XYZ file of C-alpha atoms in Angstrom:
689
model
C 36.483 -14.749 -9.511
C 35.664 -18.177 -11.221
C 32.664 -18.467 -13.478
C 30.843 -20.649 -10.947
C 31.476 -18.076 -8.403
C 30.018 -15.341 -10.525
C 27.005 -17.336 -11.380
C 26.232 -17.995 -7.843
C 26.665 -14.255 -6.909
C 24.616 -13.140 -9.667
C 21.767 -15.833 -8.430
C 22.003 -14.528 -4.925
C 21.581 -10.929 -6.014
C 18.599 -11.832 -8.180
C 16.989 -13.509 -5.170
C 17.627 -10.572 -2.949
C 16.317 -8.089 -5.329
C 13.092 -10.385 -6.016
C 12.425 -10.937 -2.513
C 12.854 -7.440 -1.557
C 10.946 -6.009 -4.233
C 7.946 -8.663 -3.835
C 7.997 -7.763 -0.245
C 7.633 -4.037 -0.602
C 5.132 -4.389 -3.489
C 2.812 -6.857 -1.388
C 2.648 -4.142 1.264
C 1.911 -1.211 -0.858
C -0.680 1.055 0.715
C -2.759 1.444 -2.410
C -2.381 -1.398 -4.994
C -0.408 -4.372 -3.538
C -1.527 -7.098 -5.850
C -1.354 -5.025 -9.230
C 1.990 -3.708 -8.240
C 3.179 -7.112 -7.464
C 2.218 -8.258 -10.925
C 3.631 -5.286 -12.469
C 7.119 -5.835 -10.650
C 7.206 -9.515 -11.992
C 6.237 -8.532 -15.622
C 8.901 -5.593 -15.577
C 11.508 -8.139 -14.153
C 10.644 -10.473 -16.942
C 10.943 -7.592 -19.759
C 14.362 -6.765 -18.309
C 15.609 -10.327 -18.370
C 14.400 -10.479 -21.743
C 15.909 -7.322 -23.031
C 18.333 -5.949 -20.440
C 19.136 -2.859 -22.407
C 15.820 -1.295 -21.699
C 16.354 -0.302 -18.111
C 18.700 2.583 -18.777
C 15.814 4.350 -20.966
C 12.937 3.315 -18.647
C 14.359 4.052 -15.080
C 15.437 7.741 -15.978
C 12.117 8.436 -18.025
C 9.839 7.356 -15.012
C 12.056 8.633 -12.188
C 10.101 12.067 -11.999
C 6.683 10.317 -11.611
C 7.575 7.160 -9.639
C 6.786 8.670 -6.208
C 3.333 8.548 -4.542
C 4.374 9.404 -1.090
C 1.482 11.981 -0.680
C -0.998 9.304 -1.354
C 0.687 6.579 0.449
C 2.311 8.074 3.456
C 5.577 6.029 2.434
C 8.763 8.161 2.893
C 11.447 5.351 3.500
C 10.581 3.461 0.319
C 8.714 4.322 -2.872
C 7.492 3.265 -6.229
C 10.898 4.006 -8.000
C 12.630 1.387 -5.593
C 10.161 -1.199 -7.167
C 11.243 -0.098 -10.649
C 15.098 -0.304 -9.774
C 14.723 -3.653 -7.949
C 12.774 -5.300 -10.795
C 15.540 -4.061 -13.219
C 18.211 -5.486 -10.793
C 16.244 -8.910 -10.665
C 15.771 -9.281 -14.411
C 19.411 -8.085 -15.234
C 21.071 -10.766 -12.637
C 18.511 -13.369 -13.822
C 19.938 -12.752 -17.537
C 23.598 -12.782 -16.384
C 22.915 -16.198 -14.671
C 21.065 -17.609 -17.875
C 23.584 -16.166 -20.225
C 26.770 -16.354 -18.382
C 28.923 -18.228 -21.028
C 28.245 -16.859 -24.415
C 30.106 -17.993 -27.472
C 33.798 -16.505 -27.347
C 34.156 -13.019 -28.644
C 30.430 -12.497 -29.296
C 27.805 -10.784 -27.267
C 24.435 -12.508 -26.454
C 21.538 -10.135 -26.974
C 23.540 -6.968 -25.460
C 25.103 -8.955 -22.621
C 28.882 -9.368 -22.816
C 31.013 -10.888 -19.920
C 33.019 -8.102 -17.918
C 36.503 -9.971 -18.914
C 35.899 -9.278 -22.801
C 36.990 -5.525 -22.142
C 40.061 -4.832 -24.280
C 43.336 -5.127 -22.417
C 44.606 -1.682 -22.961
C 41.386 -0.250 -21.111
C 41.583 -2.688 -18.256
C 43.972 -0.407 -16.243
C 41.688 2.660 -16.801
C 38.717 0.801 -15.810
C 40.227 -1.131 -12.959
C 40.743 2.508 -11.219
C 37.078 3.013 -11.353
C 36.152 -0.532 -10.061
C 38.590 0.106 -6.997
C 37.109 3.625 -6.344
C 33.636 2.477 -6.478
C 34.380 -0.572 -4.255
C 36.042 1.903 -1.826
C 33.047 4.227 -2.177
C 30.674 1.262 -1.413
C 32.601 0.261 1.715
C 32.571 3.791 3.085
C 28.924 3.827 2.368
C 27.989 0.726 4.115
C 30.290 1.836 7.150
C 28.377 5.119 7.386
C 25.079 3.055 6.990
C 26.038 1.007 9.972
C 27.082 3.854 12.024
C 23.821 5.675 11.182
C 21.814 2.747 12.436
C 23.898 2.237 15.567
C 23.565 6.043 16.340
C 19.974 5.980 15.890
C 19.400 2.834 18.001
C 21.756 4.331 20.790
C 20.014 7.649 20.834
C 16.262 6.259 20.759
C 14.277 7.931 23.387
C 10.742 7.259 24.887
C 9.003 9.375 22.084
C 10.894 7.497 19.291
C 9.034 5.412 16.788
C 9.919 1.775 16.107
C 10.830 0.666 12.589
C 8.051 0.571 10.259
C 6.694 1.609 6.789
C 5.913 5.026 7.981
C 9.257 6.111 9.563
C 10.188 9.759 9.378
C 13.389 11.670 8.998
C 14.551 11.588 12.508
C 14.031 7.733 12.732
C 16.542 4.915 12.415
C 15.125 4.044 8.872
C 16.284 7.398 7.427
C 19.799 5.940 7.217
C 18.331 3.209 4.768
C 16.409 5.834 2.817
C 19.597 7.947 2.318
C 21.724 4.797 1.686
C 19.476 3.131 -1.028
C 20.340 5.384 -3.933
C 23.988 4.162 -4.336
C 23.059 0.718 -3.209
C 20.354 0.375 -5.821
C 22.913 1.684 -8.549
C 25.541 -0.928 -7.291
C 22.839 -3.664 -7.864
C 22.705 -2.686 -11.647
C 26.222 -2.059 -12.118
C 27.146 -5.456 -13.453
C 24.531 -5.080 -15.900
C 25.645 -1.635 -16.912
C 29.361 -2.749 -17.507
C 28.222 -5.668 -19.511
C 25.849 -3.635 -21.632
C 28.422 -0.817 -22.160
C 31.263 -3.536 -23.186
C 28.813 -4.718 -25.883
C 27.211 -1.657 -27.562
C 28.279 1.627 -25.746
C 26.781 4.052 -28.606
C 23.344 2.351 -28.453
C 23.137 2.386 -24.666
C 24.297 5.988 -24.716
C 21.518 6.773 -26.951
C 19.094 4.997 -24.864
C 20.243 6.792 -21.558
C 19.958 10.065 -23.525
C 16.525 9.344 -24.575
C 15.512 8.095 -21.017
C 16.693 11.297 -19.351
C 15.195 13.660 -21.994
C 11.967 11.746 -21.456
C 11.966 12.178 -17.777
C 12.785 15.903 -18.317
C 9.641 16.078 -20.439
C 7.440 14.546 -17.792
C 8.944 16.745 -14.986
C 8.473 19.938 -17.274
C 4.754 18.995 -18.157
C 4.029 18.436 -14.427
C 5.404 21.937 -13.914
C 3.285 23.343 -16.791
C 0.092 21.673 -15.083
C 0.906 22.855 -11.742
C 1.538 26.343 -12.569
C -1.420 26.515 -14.699
C -3.746 25.520 -11.769
C -2.065 27.508 -8.987
C -0.328 30.821 -9.637
C -0.860 30.928 -13.432
C 1.438 30.162 -16.384
C 2.201 33.793 -16.942
C 2.328 34.591 -13.202
C 6.003 35.474 -12.480
C 5.412 37.772 -9.341
C 3.584 35.344 -6.806
C 5.962 33.784 -4.263
C 5.399 30.277 -5.605
C 8.205 27.731 -6.418
C 7.402 24.574 -8.424
C 7.888 21.022 -7.217
C 6.463 19.012 -9.914
C 5.918 15.452 -8.459
C 9.219 15.645 -6.351
C 7.394 14.902 -3.226
C 10.808 14.976 -1.278
C 10.482 18.765 -1.413
C 7.688 18.822 1.213
C 10.433 19.770 3.724
C 12.228 21.919 1.283
C 15.508 20.647 -0.575
C 16.512 20.683 -4.109
C 15.267 17.375 -5.577
C 13.823 19.370 -8.530
C 16.681 21.734 -8.835
C 19.212 19.116 -9.210
C 16.951 16.995 -11.551
C 16.424 19.809 -13.967
C 20.324 20.836 -13.677
C 21.523 17.365 -14.464
C 18.786 16.648 -17.323
C 18.923 20.048 -19.317
C 22.001 18.995 -21.380
C 20.206 15.986 -22.592
C 17.538 18.338 -24.061
C 20.414 19.995 -25.868
C 21.352 16.549 -27.227
C 18.064 15.744 -28.399
C 17.932 19.012 -30.391
C 21.178 18.618 -31.909
C 21.116 14.963 -32.710
C 17.666 14.845 -33.889
C 17.664 12.704 -37.052
C 15.055 14.462 -38.863
C 12.400 17.617 -38.868
C 9.786 15.882 -36.934
C 12.200 14.741 -34.312
C 13.700 18.112 -34.221
C 10.515 19.757 -33.329
C 9.719 17.366 -30.709
C 13.212 18.056 -29.226
C 12.593 21.990 -29.726
C 9.269 21.604 -27.808
C 11.076 19.760 -25.026
C 13.700 22.511 -24.915
C 11.133 25.205 -24.535
C 9.154 23.633 -21.756
C 12.281 22.583 -19.806
C 13.451 26.322 -20.255
C 10.320 27.361 -18.705
C 10.483 24.618 -15.921
C 13.891 25.885 -15.070
C 13.208 29.432 -15.105
C 10.147 29.214 -12.938
C 11.887 27.146 -10.468
C 13.177 30.599 -9.383
C 16.167 28.584 -8.076
C 19.506 30.538 -8.120
C 21.198 27.296 -8.045
C 19.389 26.127 -11.273
C 20.236 29.428 -13.141
C 24.058 28.985 -12.150
C 24.323 25.296 -12.791
C 22.483 25.296 -16.108
C 24.220 28.564 -17.392
C 27.783 27.005 -16.348
C 26.952 23.622 -17.963
C 25.759 24.764 -21.046
C 28.761 27.168 -21.468
C 31.067 24.406 -21.071
C 28.965 22.135 -23.482
C 29.139 24.763 -25.969
C 32.842 25.035 -25.776
C 33.208 21.402 -26.065
C 30.917 21.188 -29.139
C 32.497 23.843 -30.766
C 35.996 22.379 -30.352
C 34.470 19.341 -31.839
C 33.067 20.777 -34.838
C 36.158 22.414 -35.662
C 38.132 19.407 -35.436
C 39.973 20.053 -32.314
C 38.603 17.013 -30.558
C 38.125 13.369 -31.800
C 37.204 12.864 -35.325
C 34.716 10.330 -34.293
C 32.369 13.001 -33.236
C 31.193 14.643 -36.217
C 29.836 18.223 -36.385
C 26.448 18.448 -35.199
C 25.159 20.621 -37.963
C 25.385 19.552 -41.688
C 25.614 22.336 -44.169
C 22.994 20.860 -46.496
C 20.300 20.888 -43.793
C 19.366 24.692 -43.780
C 16.179 23.909 -41.865
C 18.118 22.847 -39.049
C 20.178 26.209 -39.019
C 17.181 28.517 -39.315
C 15.285 26.308 -36.702
C 18.223 26.525 -34.395
C 18.129 30.319 -34.917
C 14.448 30.603 -34.079
C 14.533 28.295 -31.067
C 17.483 30.384 -29.608
C 15.462 33.219 -30.071
C 12.375 31.934 -28.399
C 14.365 30.734 -25.360
C 15.682 34.270 -25.118
C 12.270 35.849 -25.069
C 11.231 33.181 -22.255
C 14.109 34.537 -20.172
C 13.080 38.070 -20.726
C 9.567 37.385 -19.855
C 10.335 35.619 -16.613
C 12.671 38.209 -15.340
C 10.744 41.357 -16.791
C 7.108 40.306 -16.369
C 7.428 39.450 -12.695
C 9.507 40.538 -9.807
C 9.705 37.228 -7.822
C 13.209 36.337 -9.327
C 14.334 39.955 -8.798
C 13.314 39.970 -5.036
C 15.203 36.597 -4.588
C 18.356 37.948 -6.520
C 18.198 41.050 -4.211
C 18.204 38.888 -1.072
C 21.134 36.910 -2.081
C 23.637 38.545 -0.198
C 21.412 38.134 3.085
C 20.817 34.511 2.234
C 24.461 33.746 1.691
C 25.088 35.092 5.193
C 22.232 32.511 6.566
C 23.515 29.917 4.632
C 27.244 30.366 5.799
C 25.874 30.177 9.367
C 23.770 27.150 8.555
C 27.081 25.353 7.139
C 29.044 26.275 10.289
C 26.455 25.117 12.591
C 26.426 21.786 10.633
C 30.235 21.436 10.682
C 30.042 21.780 14.519
C 28.468 18.477 14.622
C 31.903 16.669 13.966
C 33.340 16.765 17.492
C 36.079 14.078 17.219
C 38.900 12.955 14.934
C 36.743 9.715 14.121
C 33.780 11.783 13.149
C 35.989 13.907 11.135
C 37.216 10.779 9.257
C 34.186 8.578 9.085
C 31.140 11.064 9.666
C 28.269 10.662 12.014
C 26.328 8.047 9.954
C 24.083 8.227 6.897
C 20.694 9.934 7.536
C 21.321 11.328 10.795
C 21.689 15.168 10.078
C 18.110 15.939 10.718
C 18.035 14.162 14.089
C 21.805 15.420 15.308
C 21.290 18.836 13.990
C 17.883 19.524 15.563
C 19.049 18.290 18.891
C 22.452 19.803 19.072
C 22.022 23.429 17.599
C 20.010 25.678 19.945
C 16.921 27.168 18.222
C 17.227 24.826 15.166
C 14.831 22.159 16.369
C 12.178 20.166 14.180
C 8.877 22.086 14.056
C 6.894 19.043 14.632
C 7.039 15.271 14.900
C 4.530 12.366 14.580
C 3.925 9.204 16.545
C 1.094 6.789 16.375
C 0.499 5.048 19.820
C -1.219 1.667 19.412
C -3.341 0.301 22.453
C -4.689 -3.103 21.504
C -7.798 -4.123 23.471
C -8.680 -0.670 24.668
C -11.501 1.274 23.549
C -9.571 3.998 21.809
C -7.445 1.470 19.767
C -4.676 3.668 18.426
C -4.369 7.482 18.269
C -1.700 9.905 16.779
C 0.401 12.051 19.218
C 1.304 15.456 17.155
C 4.438 17.109 18.697
C 5.015 20.958 18.376
C 8.458 22.417 18.847
C 9.697 22.375 22.639
C 11.635 25.396 22.649
C 11.069 27.804 19.847
C 7.609 29.428 20.014
C 8.241 31.132 16.630
C 8.159 27.762 15.054
C 4.791 26.769 16.052
C 2.404 26.049 12.970
C 5.439 25.291 10.661
C 4.546 21.693 10.350
C 1.357 20.181 8.634
C -0.297 16.888 9.007
C -1.808 16.298 5.703
C -3.967 13.813 3.839
C -5.045 14.059 0.047
C -8.912 14.673 -0.534
C -10.572 14.792 -3.782
C -11.321 17.954 -5.625
C -13.301 20.240 -3.283
C -16.972 21.279 -4.621
C -18.879 24.456 -3.464
C -20.653 24.104 -0.269
C -20.062 23.183 3.323
C -18.035 20.691 4.862
C -18.144 19.310 8.264
C -14.770 18.454 10.124
C -15.151 16.302 13.297
C -11.965 15.489 15.381
C -11.466 13.634 18.639
C -8.611 15.362 20.786
C -6.903 15.193 24.162
C -4.228 17.288 25.668
C -3.111 17.780 29.169
C -2.845 21.563 28.730
C -4.573 24.140 26.513
C -3.866 23.200 22.816
C -4.892 24.909 19.591
C -5.170 23.167 16.381
C -5.639 24.915 12.989
C -7.598 23.054 10.265
C -7.394 23.920 6.703
C -9.170 22.415 3.736
C -7.834 23.803 0.572
C -6.703 22.889 -3.142
C -3.214 22.408 -2.619
C -0.288 20.569 -4.769
C 2.473 20.233 -2.091
C 3.830 23.381 -0.306
C 1.523 26.329 -1.509
C -2.250 26.383 -1.327
C -4.509 28.440 -3.421
C -5.906 31.279 -1.191
C -9.207 30.229 0.504
C -11.393 30.749 3.566
C -11.863 27.136 4.401
C -9.834 27.216 7.741
C -10.627 27.556 11.338
C -9.124 26.826 14.809
C -10.121 24.241 17.266
C -9.339 24.724 20.857
C -8.883 22.000 23.582
C -9.148 23.496 27.083
C -7.024 20.459 28.603
C -7.767 17.236 30.386
C -7.505 13.509 30.196
C -10.611 12.821 28.622
C -11.216 12.764 24.849
C -13.130 15.512 23.545
C -14.889 15.702 20.339
C -14.922 18.823 18.478
C -16.271 19.926 15.229
C -15.902 22.751 12.674
C -17.950 23.629 9.550
C -15.911 25.141 6.682
C -17.743 26.652 3.599
C -15.891 26.215 0.163
C -16.781 28.826 -2.404
C -16.605 28.164 -6.011
C -13.105 27.969 -7.430
C -11.962 30.401 -10.284
C -8.998 29.755 -12.409
C -7.919 27.072 -14.820
C -9.275 23.595 -15.052
C -6.565 22.064 -12.894
C -7.478 24.392 -9.937
C -11.071 23.342 -10.224
C -10.542 19.529 -10.650
C -7.171 18.994 -9.035
C -6.947 17.372 -5.419
C -6.433 19.066 -2.221
C -5.368 18.485 1.281
C -6.698 18.581 4.855
C -4.092 20.222 6.866
C -3.771 20.026 10.764
C -1.149 22.574 12.194
C -0.556 22.139 15.810
C -0.120 25.848 17.329
C 0.458 24.941 21.016
C 0.900 26.100 23.827
C 1.126 22.434 24.922
C 3.986 20.133 24.066
C 1.649 17.847 21.997
C -1.739 16.860 21.253
C -3.382 13.663 20.809
C -5.859 12.939 17.914
C -7.997 10.120 18.182
C -10.057 10.274 14.973
C -10.448 12.765 12.039
C -13.572 12.852 9.912
C -14.155 15.098 7.039
C -17.785 14.982 5.453
C -18.339 16.239 1.958
C -21.122 18.308 0.946
C -23.087 15.242 -0.166
C -22.328 13.651 3.205
C -19.517 11.271 1.899
C -16.401 10.633 4.055
C -13.270 11.915 2.354
C -10.779 10.592 4.598
C -9.067 7.044 4.927
C -7.661 5.565 7.745
C -9.206 8.284 9.763
C -8.571 6.446 13.113
C -4.746 5.693 12.601
C -5.577 1.958 12.843
C -2.996 1.483 10.055
C -0.522 3.817 11.274
C 0.111 6.697 9.143
C -1.059 5.032 5.997
C -2.462 7.793 3.610
C -1.113 10.492 5.974
C 1.638 12.866 5.008
C 3.480 15.942 6.488
C 5.222 18.941 5.238
C 6.992 22.039 6.657
C 6.555 25.361 5.215
C 8.769 28.596 5.628
C 11.395 26.618 7.816
C 13.625 23.694 6.188
C 16.849 24.393 7.953
C 16.890 21.127 10.130
C 16.218 18.626 7.327
C 19.208 19.624 5.019
C 22.836 21.047 5.207
C 22.219 22.594 1.810
C 25.725 21.598 0.333
C 26.696 18.436 -1.380
C 30.237 18.338 -0.057
C 29.495 19.264 3.683
C 26.558 16.556 3.398
C 29.262 13.914 2.629
C 31.413 15.308 5.043
C 29.049 15.098 7.779
C 27.457 11.726 7.009
C 30.728 9.838 5.774
C 33.587 12.033 6.968
C 36.771 13.084 4.928
C 37.114 9.505 3.729
C 33.750 9.313 1.989
C 34.147 13.094 0.685
C 37.602 12.269 -0.937
C 36.494 9.009 -2.457
C 33.559 10.677 -4.220
C 35.752 13.659 -5.387
C 38.210 11.004 -6.794
C 35.483 9.207 -8.751
C 34.287 12.585 -10.225
C 37.807 13.636 -11.265
C 38.198 9.960 -12.854
C 34.919 10.384 -14.597
C 35.814 13.696 -15.970
C 39.161 12.523 -17.194
C 37.479 9.421 -18.973
C 35.265 11.885 -20.852
C 37.977 14.350 -21.826
C 41.032 12.193 -22.231
C 40.065 8.608 -21.678
C 38.383 5.861 -23.676
C 35.025 7.388 -23.269
C 36.011 10.631 -25.076
C 35.197 9.036 -28.233
C 31.528 8.772 -27.707
C 29.139 11.505 -28.887
C 27.447 11.465 -25.509
C 30.662 12.322 -23.467
C 30.315 16.089 -23.754
C 26.779 15.897 -22.618
C 27.637 13.526 -19.438
C 30.330 15.933 -18.474
C 27.974 18.938 -18.711
C 25.581 17.090 -16.856
C 27.825 15.988 -13.948
C 29.383 19.469 -13.771
C 25.757 20.914 -13.362
C 25.218 18.500 -10.367
C 28.424 19.600 -8.739
C 27.664 23.231 -9.398
C 24.024 22.988 -7.911
C 25.492 20.851 -5.233
C 27.406 23.790 -3.899
C 24.157 25.408 -2.526
C 22.007 22.348 -2.246
C 22.005 18.781 -0.806
C 21.670 15.954 -3.394
C 22.304 12.654 -1.830
C 19.330 13.023 0.736
C 16.990 12.946 -2.150
C 17.218 9.114 -3.230
C 15.466 9.527 -6.729
C 17.857 12.555 -7.620
C 20.916 10.831 -5.920
C 20.188 7.709 -8.009
C 20.160 9.700 -11.319
C 23.438 11.409 -10.186
C 25.163 7.894 -9.557
C 23.791 6.410 -12.757
C 25.487 9.159 -14.824
C 28.537 8.999 -12.657
C 29.048 5.177 -13.380
C 27.984 5.486 -16.948
C 30.806 8.348 -17.329
C 33.410 5.955 -15.391
C 32.992 3.098 -17.689
C 31.986 4.726 -20.996
C 34.130 3.170 -23.795
C 34.721 3.485 -27.310
C 32.988 1.220 -29.744
C 34.461 -2.162 -29.830
C 36.092 -3.003 -33.112
C 34.596 -5.551 -35.375
C 35.521 -9.206 -34.748
C 38.022 -10.029 -37.424
C 37.340 -12.491 -40.005
C 38.108 -16.232 -39.200
C 39.484 -19.020 -41.522
C 37.230 -22.089 -41.412
C 39.048 -24.922 -39.723
C 37.929 -28.587 -40.539
C 39.083 -31.698 -39.188
C 42.064 -33.632 -41.116
C 39.724 -36.350 -42.159
C 37.294 -34.246 -43.741
C 39.976 -32.287 -45.506
C 41.453 -35.530 -46.890
C 38.082 -36.883 -48.128
C 37.391 -33.383 -49.861
C 40.647 -33.550 -51.574
C 40.203 -37.040 -52.833
C 36.472 -36.165 -54.177
C 38.049 -33.395 -55.989
C 40.598 -35.684 -57.817
C 37.862 -38.274 -58.770
C 35.726 -35.331 -60.087
C 38.541 -33.949 -61.979
């Protein structure tokens, strides 16, 4: 591609990222103007210093999602971070596309400066990613077309508050790889210029993200089950709101991030940095152990075993000499500190397993759960009914809709639809659907909205209802992080006898004084509406929650702005939303072609880290362990339908594919001057002599 076309392409991508990011920011349900200004400032910072985005994006990934407050599912705040980085990177590549020959300009190097002997290796990576991108786009188109063709009278038109069975779920699933591809030119350019520096920044970013996620788990557990309660059936979610319908967003993130905590400990330059890294390792271990996820235990254990083997072979000289031993004999504090840290980590493990029985109950149920999971996988594979679907899949993001409609007894437990009636007295209202055929699923779907911390006293709930038949609606007002509520008595049932007229019903809920930690007393809660049938649906016109002092706690109470500020969650039943296997997920969405392409890229990434140009980098074994952890946890969990976790997976994969050894220093150059200047200098020297 000619330089002019490259500049035009980067300019077009910059305009696309800027326009899309600005459009999303301006429509944010909470802070449209501040986020727009922040988006532009972040883009400018990346344009000036493009090497900061591999640090910032992984660091903020666990906290850049506010769906329980906004109601957004298809897009989220992390998308703004990624699009802002893409805008800044492509703007930088446009402005500095022609640096002096053989030299990098502020960390940006043209792609063509890769050394010729590496070109063949990285050409395979480029071809593989290109084919995967083509497969991804084809699956996206197939998903959108299938959703449009299968749209029924109860389907929701495309909008900001679409659900998992709606057409825009295909875009939600596709965006992780597409955002990574937008950033790929910058990543390759930065890796060409200073791979060791960029590797350190990536490691620091992932470690920071792990610290934020682990701290969120500490706060969550302190407020709800208690830091030392290992018997209550409570599984942490941190700030990964995607787990409101189950899934393994937190599991996959922890599995991929833990090797970078090891990197922080072993590569700490001094005692203070080592203490911070050791603290990170301790809270990360607590977070992983209290996830009570068998997938996390298996993947982290396997990846750390592989990492230990790689580091031992490096330290004994069996690997590249560029990777020096991680422990210097002269630093005795590091040796003794490491022994103490290992001892404390073992104590953590023993405490979680011995002081509570929740993990024991989960392990004892493994055989039964495996049988259910095998049945689930078999039902998912039954969706592929033609050779074309086996080759190309059913389309991105279509699993929840296809599975719930095709497999008997596996329907979604609830759905939402806002009906807008302009010009009429009612204006707009929400239609809350329950399961049509499975009575045992009634009440397994919650309509939610965040409310401030609940004080002691009596709350008044007033709801306008309408239903053609008898309908029951359970109302709860409780302190709640996401899936699990603090035990409380603030709940009641509203009964509508049926009829075409709207009926206003009220309920008084008494809140007792909360006991426990400060987070339980000061943390936010949810109002929860659970439709318990027996009608097929119930219409909700307006919801009002009055606090003890008479304040209205809800926003968008009449659904005039759609589902803004409203959220939903499932509980005790998550089967229709995930296939719970990375490889079956790829096969069902993209077919055998997409599955084989991703497997090929993983093999190529492993080969680069073990035998290719990337093996000389100190980060190589940690990257390898992280990707192996993702593969292992992916055997029992879905990864790619969780956009933030999927983005981290693709970032690590691309980093592993293009990681190179440090470029050699430029050879010294002999100054060359024009002949006229040489003759003049020679004459001057003779005259002086």
